[in-house]
Coordinates of C-alpha atoms in Angstrom, one line a residue:
M135 CA -57.6 -122.8 31.7
D136 CA -54.0 -124.1 31.8
L137 CA -53.6 -122.5 28.3
I138 CA -54.7 -119.1 29.6
V139 CA -52.4 -119.3 32.6
D140 CA -49.5 -120.3 30.3
K141 CA -50.3 -117.3 28.0
L142 CA -50.3 -114.9 31.0
K143 CA -46.7 -115.7 31.5
D144 CA -46.0 -113.8 28.2
L145 CA -47.4 -110.6 29.8
K146 CA -44.0 -109.5 31.0
K147 CA -42.6 -109.9 27.5
I148 CA -45.6 -107.9 26.1
I149 CA -45.1 -105.1 28.6
H150 CA -41.3 -104.9 27.8
M151 CA -42.0 -104.8 24.0
S152 CA -44.7 -102.1 24.4
L153 CA -42.5 -100.0 26.6
A154 CA -39.6 -100.2 24.2
L155 CA -41.8 -99.5 21.2
G156 CA -43.4 -96.5 22.8
V157 CA -40.1 -95.0 23.8
V158 CA -38.3 -95.5 20.6
L159 CA -41.2 -94.5 18.3
G160 CA -42.2 -91.5 20.4
F161 CA -38.5 -90.4 20.6
I162 CA -38.1 -90.6 16.8
L163 CA -41.4 -88.9 16.0
G164 CA -40.8 -86.3 18.7
I165 CA -37.4 -85.4 17.2
G166 CA -39.1 -85.0 13.8
K167 CA -42.0 -82.9 15.1
G168 CA -39.6 -80.8 17.2
L169 CA -37.3 -80.1 14.2
V170 CA -40.3 -79.2 12.1
F171 CA -41.7 -76.9 14.8
V172 CA -38.4 -75.1 15.4
G173 CA -37.8 -74.8 11.7
S174 CA -41.3 -73.4 10.9
N175 CA -40.9 -70.8 13.7
R176 CA -37.4 -69.9 12.4
Y177 CA -35.9 -70.0 15.9
M178 CA -32.5 -71.2 14.7
E179 CA -32.5 -68.8 11.8
L180 CA -33.2 -65.9 14.1
E181 CA -30.6 -67.2 16.6
M182 CA -33.3 -67.8 19.3
Y183 CA -31.5 -70.8 20.6
S184 CA -33.0 -70.7 24.1
T185 CA -36.6 -70.8 22.7
A186 CA -35.6 -73.5 20.2
L187 CA -34.1 -75.7 22.9
Y188 CA -37.2 -75.1 25.1
Y189 CA -39.7 -76.2 22.5
F190 CA -37.5 -79.0 21.1
R191 CA -37.2 -80.5 24.6
I192 CA -40.9 -80.2 25.4
I193 CA -42.0 -81.7 22.1
T194 CA -39.6 -84.6 22.1
T195 CA -40.2 -85.4 25.8
S196 CA -44.0 -85.2 25.5
F197 CA -44.1 -87.3 22.3
T198 CA -42.0 -90.0 24.0
I199 CA -44.2 -90.1 27.1
E200 CA -47.5 -90.1 25.1
F201 CA -46.4 -92.8 22.7
L202 CA -45.1 -94.9 25.7
L203 CA -48.5 -94.7 27.4
V204 CA -50.4 -95.3 24.1
S205 CA -48.2 -98.3 23.2
L206 CA -48.7 -99.8 26.6
V207 CA -52.4 -99.5 26.5
V208 CA -52.7 -100.8 22.9
F209 CA -50.5 -103.8 23.6
L210 CA -52.4 -104.7 26.8
I211 CA -55.7 -104.5 24.9
M212 CA -54.3 -106.7 22.1
F213 CA -53.0 -109.2 24.7
L214 CA -56.3 -109.3 26.6
L215 CA -58.2 -109.7 23.3
Y216 CA -55.8 -112.5 22.3
V217 CA -56.2 -114.3 25.7
I218 CA -60.0 -114.1 25.4
L219 CA -60.1 -115.4 21.8
V220 CA -57.8 -118.3 22.7
Y221 CA -60.0 -119.2 25.6
L222 CA -63.2 -119.0 23.5
L223 CA -61.8 -120.8 20.4
K224 CA -59.6 -123.3 22.3
D225 CA -57.1 -122.7 19.5
E226 CA -54.0 -120.6 19.9
T227 CA -53.3 -120.2 16.2
R228 CA -56.8 -119.0 15.3
G229 CA -56.8 -116.8 18.4
K230 CA -53.6 -115.1 17.2
K231 CA -54.9 -114.7 13.7
Y232 CA -58.3 -113.2 14.7
T233 CA -56.5 -110.8 17.1
Y234 CA -54.4 -109.4 14.3
Y235 CA -57.5 -109.3 12.0
I236 CA -59.5 -107.2 14.6
F237 CA -56.6 -105.0 15.5
T238 CA -55.6 -104.3 11.9
T239 CA -59.2 -103.5 10.9
V240 CA -59.6 -101.1 13.7
F241 CA -56.2 -99.5 12.9
L242 CA -57.1 -99.1 9.2
I243 CA -60.5 -97.6 10.0
G244 CA -59.0 -95.1 12.4
L245 CA -56.3 -94.2 9.9
F246 CA -58.9 -93.7 7.2
L247 CA -61.0 -91.3 9.5
I248 CA -57.9 -89.3 10.6
V249 CA -56.5 -88.9 7.1
G250 CA -60.0 -88.1 5.7
Y251 CA -60.6 -85.5 8.4
Y252 CA -57.3 -83.6 7.7
L253 CA -57.8 -83.8 4.0
N254 CA -61.3 -82.3 4.1
K255 CA -60.2 -79.5 6.4
S256 CA -57.2 -78.5 4.3
S257 CA -57.6 -75.2 2.3
W258 CA -56.5 -76.8 -1.0
Y259 CA -59.0 -79.7 -0.8
P260 CA -62.4 -79.2 -2.4
A261 CA -65.4 -78.5 -0.2
F262 CA -67.0 -81.7 1.3
Q263 CA -70.4 -81.1 -0.2
S264 CA -69.2 -80.0 -3.7
M265 CA -69.3 -82.5 -6.6
K266 CA -65.5 -82.5 -6.8
G267 CA -65.2 -83.0 -3.1
L268 CA -67.7 -85.9 -3.0
S269 CA -66.0 -87.5 -6.0
L270 CA -62.5 -87.3 -4.5
N271 CA -63.8 -88.6 -1.2
A272 CA -65.4 -91.6 -3.0
I273 CA -62.1 -92.3 -4.8
F274 CA -60.2 -91.9 -1.6
T275 CA -62.6 -94.3 0.2
L276 CA -62.3 -97.0 -2.6
L277 CA -58.5 -96.8 -2.5
F278 CA -58.4 -97.2 1.2
I279 CA -60.8 -100.2 1.1
S280 CA -58.5 -101.7 -1.6
L281 CA -55.5 -101.1 0.6
G282 CA -57.3 -102.7 3.6
F283 CA -58.0 -105.8 1.6
M284 CA -54.4 -106.0 0.5
V285 CA -53.2 -105.7 4.1
L286 CA -55.6 -108.2 5.4
K287 CA -54.7 -110.7 2.6
K288 CA -51.1 -110.5 3.5
L289 CA -51.9 -110.6 7.2
S290 CA -49.8 -113.7 7.8
V291 CA -46.7 -111.6 7.3
I292 CA -47.7 -109.2 10.1
P293 CA -47.5 -111.7 13.1
R294 CA -44.1 -112.9 12.0
F295 CA -42.9 -109.2 11.6
V296 CA -44.2 -108.4 15.1
E297 CA -42.7 -111.4 16.7
H298 CA -39.3 -111.4 15.0
V299 CA -38.5 -107.9 13.6
F300 CA -40.2 -105.6 16.2
P301 CA -38.1 -106.8 19.1
R302 CA -34.9 -106.1 17.1
I303 CA -35.9 -102.6 16.0
F304 CA -37.8 -101.5 19.2
S305 CA -35.5 -103.2 21.7
F306 CA -34.6 -102.1 25.2
K307 CA -31.2 -101.2 23.8
F308 CA -32.6 -98.5 21.5
A309 CA -35.1 -97.5 24.2
T310 CA -32.3 -97.0 26.7
I311 CA -30.4 -94.9 24.2
S312 CA -33.5 -92.8 23.6
I313 CA -34.0 -92.2 27.3
F314 CA -30.4 -91.3 27.7
F315 CA -30.6 -88.6 25.0
L316 CA -33.8 -87.3 26.6
L317 CA -32.1 -87.0 29.9
V318 CA -29.1 -85.2 28.3
L319 CA -31.5 -82.9 26.4
N320 CA -33.4 -82.0 29.6
G321 CA -30.2 -81.7 31.5
V322 CA -28.7 -79.2 29.0
Y323 CA -31.9 -77.1 29.1
Y324 CA -32.0 -76.9 32.9
Y325 CA -28.3 -76.3 33.2
S326 CA -28.5 -73.4 30.7
N327 CA -31.6 -72.1 32.5
L328 CA -29.7 -72.1 35.8
R329 CA -26.8 -70.3 34.3
S330 CA -29.0 -67.7 32.6
E331 CA -29.6 -64.2 34.0
R332 CA -32.8 -64.5 36.1
N333 CA -32.6 -60.9 37.4
G334 CA -34.1 -58.0 35.6
M335 CA -37.2 -56.0 34.9
N336 CA -40.5 -57.8 35.0
V337 CA -43.2 -57.0 32.5
L338 CA -46.9 -56.8 33.4
F339 CA -48.9 -56.4 30.2
I340 CA -52.6 -55.7 30.9
T341 CA -55.2 -55.4 28.1
A342 CA -58.9 -54.7 28.1
D343 CA -61.3 -55.9 25.5
T344 CA -63.6 -53.4 23.7
L345 CA -62.4 -50.4 25.8
R346 CA -62.9 -46.9 24.5
A347 CA -60.2 -44.4 25.6
D348 CA -62.8 -41.6 26.1
H349 CA -64.6 -43.6 28.8
L350 CA -61.7 -43.4 31.2
G351 CA -61.2 -40.6 33.7
S352 CA -57.5 -40.1 32.7
Y353 CA -58.8 -39.5 29.1
G354 CA -61.3 -36.8 30.2
Y355 CA -64.4 -38.9 31.0
S356 CA -66.9 -37.5 33.5
R357 CA -68.0 -40.7 35.2
D358 CA -65.7 -42.2 37.8
T359 CA -65.2 -45.4 35.9
S360 CA -61.4 -46.0 36.3
P361 CA -59.7 -44.7 39.5
H362 CA -57.1 -47.4 39.5
I363 CA -56.2 -47.1 35.8
D364 CA -56.2 -43.3 36.3
R365 CA -53.7 -43.7 39.2
L366 CA -51.5 -45.8 36.9
A367 CA -51.7 -43.0 34.3
K368 CA -50.5 -40.5 36.8
E369 CA -47.6 -42.7 37.8
G370 CA -46.6 -43.4 34.1
I371 CA -47.0 -41.9 30.7
L372 CA -50.3 -41.6 28.9
F373 CA -50.6 -41.7 25.1
S374 CA -53.7 -39.7 24.1
Q375 CA -53.7 -40.7 20.4
A376 CA -53.0 -44.4 20.4
I377 CA -54.9 -46.4 17.7
A378 CA -55.4 -50.1 17.1
Q379 CA -54.3 -51.5 13.8
W380 CA -57.6 -53.3 13.4
P381 CA -60.7 -52.8 15.6
K382 CA -61.3 -56.6 16.1
T383 CA -59.8 -58.8 18.7
T384 CA -57.9 -61.4 16.7
P385 CA -56.4 -59.0 14.1
S386 CA -55.6 -56.4 16.7
F387 CA -53.7 -58.7 19.0
A388 CA -52.0 -60.4 16.0
S389 CA -50.7 -57.0 15.0
M390 CA -49.9 -56.0 18.6
L391 CA -48.0 -59.2 19.5
T392 CA -46.1 -59.5 16.2
S393 CA -45.5 -55.8 15.5
T394 CA -46.9 -56.2 12.0
Y395 CA -49.9 -54.9 10.1
G396 CA -52.8 -57.0 9.1
Y397 CA -52.0 -56.8 5.4
Y398 CA -48.7 -58.4 6.2
N399 CA -49.6 -61.1 8.7
G400 CA -52.8 -62.0 6.9
I401 CA -55.1 -61.7 10.0
T402 CA -57.7 -59.3 8.7
R403 CA -61.5 -58.8 8.8
T404 CA -62.3 -62.0 10.6
T405 CA -61.6 -63.5 14.0
R406 CA -61.3 -67.1 12.7
K407 CA -57.7 -67.2 11.5
K408 CA -54.6 -68.3 13.3
I409 CA -51.2 -66.6 13.4
D410 CA -48.7 -68.5 11.2
D411 CA -45.7 -69.9 12.9
Y412 CA -43.5 -67.7 10.7
F413 CA -44.4 -64.7 12.8
L414 CA -42.6 -64.2 16.1
L415 CA -44.8 -63.3 19.1
L416 CA -43.7 -61.0 21.9
P417 CA -43.8 -63.9 24.5
E418 CA -41.6 -66.0 22.3
I419 CA -38.9 -63.3 22.3
M420 CA -39.3 -62.8 26.1
K421 CA -39.0 -66.6 26.5
N422 CA -35.7 -66.5 24.6
S423 CA -34.5 -63.9 27.0
N424 CA -35.1 -66.3 29.9
Y425 CA -38.3 -64.8 31.1
T426 CA -40.9 -66.9 32.8
T427 CA -44.0 -66.3 30.7
V428 CA -47.7 -66.6 31.7
G429 CA -50.8 -65.5 29.9
I430 CA -54.3 -65.3 31.4
V431 CA -56.9 -64.6 28.8
T432 CA -60.7 -64.4 28.6
N433 CA -61.8 -64.0 25.0
G434 CA -62.2 -67.2 23.0
N435 CA -60.6 -65.5 20.0
L436 CA -57.3 -65.7 21.9
A437 CA -57.5 -69.5 22.2
E438 CA -54.6 -71.8 21.6
A439 CA -56.2 -72.8 18.3
Y440 CA -55.2 -69.3 17.0
N441 CA -51.6 -69.7 18.1
F442 CA -51.7 -66.9 20.7
H443 CA -50.3 -69.4 23.3
Q444 CA -46.8 -69.7 21.6
G445 CA -44.0 -68.6 23.9
F446 CA -45.9 -69.0 27.1
D447 CA -44.9 -71.4 29.9
E448 CA -48.5 -71.2 31.1
Y449 CA -51.5 -70.1 29.1
I450 CA -54.7 -70.0 31.1
E451 CA -58.0 -69.8 29.1
V452 CA -60.4 -68.7 31.8
W453 CA -63.5 -69.9 29.9
Q454 CA -62.2 -73.5 30.1
E455 CA -62.4 -73.4 33.9
H456 CA -65.3 -71.1 34.6
E457 CA -68.8 -70.6 33.2
S458 CA -68.1 -66.9 32.8
E459 CA -65.0 -64.9 31.8
R460 CA -65.4 -62.3 34.5
A461 CA -62.6 -60.1 35.7
E462 CA -62.4 -61.6 39.1
H463 CA -61.3 -64.9 37.6
V464 CA -58.4 -63.3 35.7
T465 CA -57.4 -61.4 38.9
E466 CA -57.5 -64.5 41.1
Y467 CA -55.3 -66.4 38.7
A468 CA -52.9 -63.5 38.5
L469 CA -52.7 -63.0 42.3
S470 CA -52.1 -66.7 42.9
W471 CA -49.4 -66.9 40.2
L472 CA -47.6 -63.7 41.5
R473 CA -47.6 -65.0 45.1
D474 CA -46.2 -68.4 44.0
N475 CA -43.8 -67.5 41.2
S476 CA -42.7 -63.9 41.2
H477 CA -39.7 -64.6 43.5
K478 CA -38.3 -67.2 41.1
G479 CA -36.9 -64.6 38.6
K480 CA -38.0 -62.2 35.9
F481 CA -41.4 -62.7 34.4
F482 CA -43.7 -61.6 31.6
M483 CA -47.3 -61.7 32.5
W484 CA -50.2 -60.9 30.1
L485 CA -53.6 -60.3 31.6
H486 CA -56.6 -59.9 29.3
Y487 CA -59.9 -58.7 30.7
V488 CA -63.0 -59.0 28.5
D489 CA -65.6 -57.3 30.7
P490 CA -66.5 -54.1 28.7
H491 CA -67.5 -56.4 25.8
W492 CA -71.1 -57.0 25.0
P493 CA -73.3 -58.1 26.7
Y494 CA -73.0 -55.3 29.3
N495 CA -74.0 -57.3 32.3
P496 CA -71.7 -56.5 35.3
P497 CA -72.1 -58.4 38.6
Q498 CA -73.4 -56.7 41.8
P499 CA -72.7 -54.2 43.2
Y500 CA -71.7 -52.7 39.8
D501 CA -74.9 -53.7 38.0
E502 CA -76.9 -50.5 37.2
M503 CA -74.6 -48.4 39.5
F504 CA -74.6 -45.6 36.9
V505 CA -78.2 -45.8 35.9
R506 CA -80.1 -42.6 36.9
D507 CA -76.9 -40.8 38.0
K508 CA -76.4 -37.1 37.1
Y509 CA -75.0 -38.0 33.7
Y510 CA -78.0 -40.2 32.8
N511 CA -80.6 -38.7 30.4
G512 CA -82.5 -41.7 29.1
S513 CA -84.4 -39.8 26.4
N514 CA -82.3 -41.1 23.5
K515 CA -83.8 -44.4 22.3
V516 CA -82.0 -47.2 20.6
P517 CA -83.5 -47.5 17.1
I518 CA -84.3 -51.2 17.4
N519 CA -86.4 -51.1 14.2
T520 CA -83.7 -49.8 11.9
D521 CA -82.2 -51.9 9.1
Q522 CA -79.6 -54.3 10.4
T523 CA -77.3 -53.3 7.6
Y524 CA -76.8 -50.0 9.4
R525 CA -76.4 -51.2 12.9
E526 CA -75.4 -54.2 14.9
V527 CA -76.1 -55.4 18.5
G528 CA -73.2 -57.4 19.7
G529 CA -72.7 -58.9 16.3
R530 CA -76.0 -60.7 16.5
S531 CA -79.6 -59.9 15.5
P532 CA -81.2 -56.9 17.2
E533 CA -82.1 -57.5 20.8
I534 CA -83.0 -55.4 23.8
L535 CA -81.1 -55.7 27.1
R536 CA -83.6 -56.2 30.0
G537 CA -86.3 -54.6 27.9
R538 CA -84.6 -51.2 27.9
D539 CA -84.4 -49.2 24.7
E540 CA -82.8 -46.0 25.9
L541 CA -79.2 -45.6 24.8
D542 CA -78.0 -44.1 28.1
Y543 CA -78.9 -47.4 29.8
Y544 CA -76.5 -49.3 27.6
I545 CA -73.8 -46.7 28.1
A546 CA -74.3 -46.8 31.8
Q547 CA -74.0 -50.6 31.9
Y548 CA -70.9 -50.4 29.6
D549 CA -69.4 -47.9 32.1
A550 CA -70.3 -50.2 35.0
E551 CA -68.4 -53.0 33.3
I552 CA -65.3 -50.8 33.1
K553 CA -65.7 -49.9 36.8
Y554 CA -65.8 -53.6 37.7
M555 CA -62.8 -54.4 35.6
D556 CA -60.9 -51.4 37.0
E557 CA -61.4 -52.6 40.6
N558 CA -59.9 -56.0 39.6
I559 CA -57.0 -54.4 37.9
G560 CA -56.5 -52.3 41.0
R561 CA -56.2 -55.5 43.1
V562 CA -53.4 -56.7 40.8
L563 CA -51.6 -53.3 40.9
D564 CA -51.9 -53.2 44.7
L565 CA -50.4 -56.7 45.1
V566 CA -47.5 -55.8 42.8
K567 CA -46.8 -52.8 45.1
D568 CA -47.3 -54.8 48.3
M569 CA -44.9 -57.5 47.2
G570 CA -42.2 -54.9 46.4
L571 CA -42.3 -55.5 42.7
S572 CA -43.1 -51.9 41.6
D573 CA -39.5 -50.9 41.4
N574 CA -38.6 -53.5 38.9
T575 CA -41.9 -54.1 36.9
I576 CA -42.8 -52.4 33.7
I577 CA -46.6 -52.0 33.5
I578 CA -48.3 -51.4 30.2
F579 CA -52.1 -51.0 29.9
T580 CA -54.0 -50.9 26.6
A581 CA -57.0 -52.3 24.8
D582 CA -57.5 -54.2 21.6
H583 CA -60.2 -51.8 20.2
G584 CA -63.1 -49.6 21.3
E585 CA -66.8 -49.9 20.9
A586 CA -69.5 -48.1 18.9
L587 CA -72.2 -46.8 21.3
G588 CA -74.5 -45.3 18.7
D589 CA -71.7 -43.4 17.0
H590 CA -72.2 -43.3 13.2
N591 CA -75.4 -45.3 13.6
L592 CA -73.6 -48.4 14.9
Y593 CA -74.6 -49.8 18.2
F594 CA -72.7 -52.1 20.6
A595 CA -70.3 -53.5 18.0
H596 CA -66.9 -52.9 16.5
G597 CA -64.8 -53.8 13.4
R598 CA -67.2 -52.5 10.7
F599 CA -66.0 -48.9 10.5
A600 CA -62.7 -47.1 10.9
Y601 CA -63.9 -44.4 13.2
D602 CA -62.2 -43.5 16.4
D603 CA -65.0 -44.8 18.7
C604 CA -63.5 -48.3 17.7
L605 CA -59.9 -47.4 16.7
R606 CA -58.8 -45.1 19.4
V607 CA -57.7 -46.9 22.6
P608 CA -55.9 -46.1 25.9
L609 CA -52.2 -46.7 26.1
I610 CA -50.4 -46.2 29.4
V611 CA -46.8 -47.1 30.1
K612 CA -45.1 -47.1 33.5
I613 CA -41.4 -47.6 33.6
P614 CA -39.7 -47.7 37.0
G615 CA -36.9 -45.2 37.4
L616 CA -37.6 -43.4 34.1
K617 CA -36.2 -39.9 34.4
S618 CA -38.4 -37.9 32.1
D619 CA -40.7 -34.9 32.6
V620 CA -43.1 -36.1 29.8
K621 CA -46.5 -37.3 31.2
I622 CA -48.9 -37.0 28.3
I623 CA -48.0 -37.7 24.6
D624 CA -50.3 -36.4 21.9
H625 CA -48.3 -37.8 19.0
P626 CA -50.3 -40.4 17.1
V627 CA -48.9 -43.9 17.9
E628 CA -49.9 -47.5 16.9
L629 CA -50.3 -50.6 19.0
N630 CA -47.8 -52.4 16.9
N631 CA -45.3 -50.1 18.7
V632 CA -45.9 -52.0 21.9
M633 CA -43.5 -54.9 21.2
P634 CA -40.6 -52.7 20.0
T635 CA -41.1 -50.4 23.0
I636 CA -40.9 -53.3 25.6
L637 CA -37.9 -54.8 23.9
D638 CA -36.2 -51.4 23.7
I639 CA -36.7 -50.8 27.4
L640 CA -35.2 -54.2 28.2
N641 CA -32.4 -53.8 25.7
I642 CA -33.5 -56.9 23.8
P643 CA -32.9 -56.9 20.0
I644 CA -36.0 -56.6 17.8
H645 CA -36.1 -58.8 14.7
E646 CA -36.0 -57.0 11.3
E647 CA -39.6 -57.9 10.2
A648 CA -41.2 -55.9 13.0
Q649 CA -43.1 -53.0 11.4
G650 CA -43.6 -51.0 14.6
T651 CA -41.1 -48.6 16.2
S652 CA -40.1 -48.1 19.8
L653 CA -41.9 -45.3 21.6
M654 CA -38.9 -44.6 23.9
P655 CA -37.9 -41.4 22.0
L656 CA -41.3 -39.9 22.6
M657 CA -41.1 -40.6 26.3
F658 CA -38.0 -38.4 26.4
G659 CA -39.6 -35.6 24.3
D660 CA -38.1 -36.5 20.9
N661 CA -41.0 -36.2 18.4
H662 CA -38.8 -36.4 15.4
S663 CA -37.6 -40.0 15.7
I664 CA -41.1 -41.4 15.4
P665 CA -43.1 -41.4 12.1
E666 CA -45.5 -38.5 11.8
H667 CA -48.3 -40.8 10.4
A668 CA -50.1 -43.7 12.0
F669 CA -51.9 -46.3 9.9
A670 CA -54.8 -48.7 10.6
E671 CA -57.2 -51.0 8.8
A672 CA -60.8 -51.9 9.4
G673 CA -64.0 -53.4 7.8
Y674 CA -65.5 -56.7 6.8
Q675 CA -65.2 -56.4 3.0
E676 CA -62.4 -58.0 1.0
D677 CA -61.3 -54.6 -0.1
Y678 CA -61.4 -53.1 3.3
Q679 CA -60.9 -49.6 4.7
R680 CA -57.5 -48.0 5.4
V681 CA -56.7 -45.1 7.6
I682 CA -53.9 -42.5 7.9
R683 CA -53.8 -39.9 10.6
T684 CA -51.6 -37.2 12.0
K685 CA -52.0 -35.3 15.3
K686 CA -54.7 -33.1 13.6
W687 CA -56.0 -34.9 10.5
K688 CA -57.5 -38.3 9.8
L689 CA -58.2 -39.7 6.3
I690 CA -60.3 -42.8 5.8
Y691 CA -60.2 -44.6 2.4
I692 CA -63.3 -46.6 1.7
P693 CA -62.8 -48.6 -1.6
D694 CA -65.8 -50.9 -1.2
K695 CA -69.1 -49.7 -2.7
E696 CA -71.2 -51.3 0.1
D697 CA -69.1 -49.7 2.8
Q698 CA -69.5 -46.3 1.0
K699 CA -73.3 -46.8 0.9
I700 CA -73.6 -47.3 4.7
M701 CA -71.1 -44.6 5.5
Q702 CA -71.2 -41.3 3.7
G703 CA -71.5 -42.4 0.0
M704 CA -67.9 -41.5 -1.0
P705 CA -64.5 -43.2 -1.2
F706 CA -62.8 -40.8 1.2
E707 CA -63.6 -39.1 4.4
L708 CA -61.4 -36.4 6.1
Y709 CA -61.7 -35.2 9.7
D710 CA -60.1 -32.6 11.8
I711 CA -59.8 -34.8 14.8
E712 CA -58.4 -32.0 17.0
N713 CA -61.6 -29.9 16.6
D714 CA -64.0 -32.7 15.6
P715 CA -63.1 -35.8 17.7
N716 CA -66.4 -37.4 17.1
E717 CA -65.8 -37.3 13.3
L718 CA -69.1 -35.6 12.4
N719 CA -67.9 -33.1 9.8
N720 CA -66.4 -34.6 6.7
L721 CA -64.0 -32.1 5.1
I722 CA -62.9 -34.1 2.1
N723 CA -64.3 -31.5 -0.3
V724 CA -63.1 -28.6 1.8
E725 CA -59.5 -29.3 2.8
V726 CA -58.5 -30.5 -0.7
K727 CA -54.8 -29.9 -0.3
I728 CA -54.6 -31.7 3.0
A729 CA -56.6 -34.6 1.6
D730 CA -54.3 -34.9 -1.4
Q731 CA -51.2 -35.0 0.8
L732 CA -52.7 -37.7 3.0
K733 CA -53.9 -39.7 0.0
K734 CA -50.4 -39.8 -1.4
E735 CA -48.9 -40.9 2.0
L736 CA -51.6 -43.5 2.4
F737 CA -51.2 -45.0 -1.1
D738 CA -47.5 -45.1 -0.8
W739 CA -48.0 -47.1 2.4
M740 CA -50.5 -49.4 0.6
E741 CA -48.2 -50.0 -2.3
S742 CA -45.6 -51.5 0.2
S743 CA -48.2 -53.6 1.8
D744 CA -47.6 -57.0 0.2
Q745 CA -48.7 -60.0 2.2
L746 CA -46.3 -62.9 2.6
D747 CA -47.7 -65.4 0.0
G748 CA -48.7 -68.8 1.3
L749 CA -48.2 -68.1 5.0
V750 CA -51.8 -67.6 5.9
S751 CA -53.9 -70.7 6.1
Q752 CA -57.5 -70.4 4.9
E753 CA -58.6 -73.6 6.7
E754 CA -61.4 -73.2 9.2
I755 CA -60.0 -73.3 12.8
V756 CA -61.3 -76.1 14.9
I757 CA -62.2 -75.0 18.4
D758 CA -63.4 -77.0 21.4
K759 CA -66.8 -76.8 23.0
Q760 CA -65.9 -74.4 25.8
T761 CA -64.3 -72.0 23.4
E762 CA -67.3 -72.2 21.2
E763 CA -69.6 -71.4 24.1
S764 CA -67.4 -68.4 25.1
L765 CA -67.6 -67.0 21.5
K766 CA -71.4 -67.4 21.6
T767 CA -71.6 -65.5 24.9
L768 CA -69.6 -62.7 23.4
G769 CA -71.8 -62.6 20.3
Y770 CA -69.2 -63.8 17.7
I771 CA -71.2 -66.8 16.6
Q772 CA -74.8 -67.8 16.8

């Protein structure tokens, strides 16, 4: 017992060593990680010094704190194990030796598992279950075992290294220097933040998931689904012909927030890819202009795993805190944040509502509020027994909602979801007005894509076809003090115009790789400064569909044979969308001259559509349990 008491006197030394080790190692690794992150995001290259300092400070500080805590815990565990072994063995030398054996073995096993995990998830590494993958993993395991034996054989060197070399390298002197530089780094950031301009226009960016433009009152819909959104449209400018660049959540927002097309940023077809650090997101640019940035999102496809969080001071994933992603949760977070933070300076807030998305199951009193109203027919049945190749239900196998098979029931429930979301958006808009923020807050409302509600034999899904039921979306822009008589703009526009428009309004420079253009000229009646054509992409096939449209005409290019089979059996479809908005009458063999002109413009655009090689990772994104459950609820995964 006296031996144990004597060893406990070394606890102070152990704590000092662990603290110094954690601080110095964390500081060094944090600097390395921070430099890599800043470099991969090109912040210095693009002269985004404020954002570079923000992330470099956060990464370096967090690494230092994390390694400090980890080092303290590991050393305390080692010391406790050492004391127990000394007590049991009654031999200090053997106790020390076995402590290092156990610790080194655990460390090597952990290192083996971590390295193996990252190797097997890498895009260049063979599949785990393939012969090549199994062979490489077997070789890798044997090499690691050999390395382990070599380390354990030379174990006598390790205690001497820890006792004599560690204290010199990871001393309190170096720890003090590290802490000093951390304090200076944080001091420089906060000083620059205090000196920066905190006054200016706020930006409230509201997006809806799976919202068709033609189901809003301001876009001519009969049902009273959207009184608050309609009020915003009257106060601002409505774009009647806005289209998403891809009718799927991840590709659409990747395009919208980077102002690039899917072919360029590599986020196409699927929802399971992340945006590469190379691409600048709108919130990163806003952060560099000293905006406080907050995102509140409800679709698991917008999770941090996909890099949508970059540039945000706060990024709230609603599904992580609640069992549902209902609009009321987004609104409560938004109201609370505005009350607590809006007085601190200019802000950029992104609110994403998912409620119109399948399953159409709004809460009371909205549930079935439109069922049996004067617009309800109920005679049109959902063809549940049709081939799944021709239709989808929420991206899953065919199923019936509450035993109902009439199409009008589903449309009524979809509309009720919109009504519920609209009420919550109204609460946010009312608070902005009540707090006196209306005069200095830009408000933009749009959607990532629409929804097929039986159109073209597709039910309750999106992404498969390039028709307007899924491509055409609402876009409403309200700019305080804008002196313009323009209220409705019929010129075709793209959602990748959103970023340039916001930056143009705020007089913030746009980087040269942005492929969208500002919509400000249109808001002042200048139709000649904006391209006549709008482009989009869609589909699940590798050789996916492309779209070109003008105010009157829309051409769809369908290169894939399977897509042609389930559409109209031909590689091109042409529609007069002014007179045939539902795209029912294919004029490809009638308006040949128009079709040829649009084909030329489309192919010229496609020839310039080279993806940045090597930037898009093909590795499978790892998501947490809550995000996985959110995606299951929305029908993205089984």
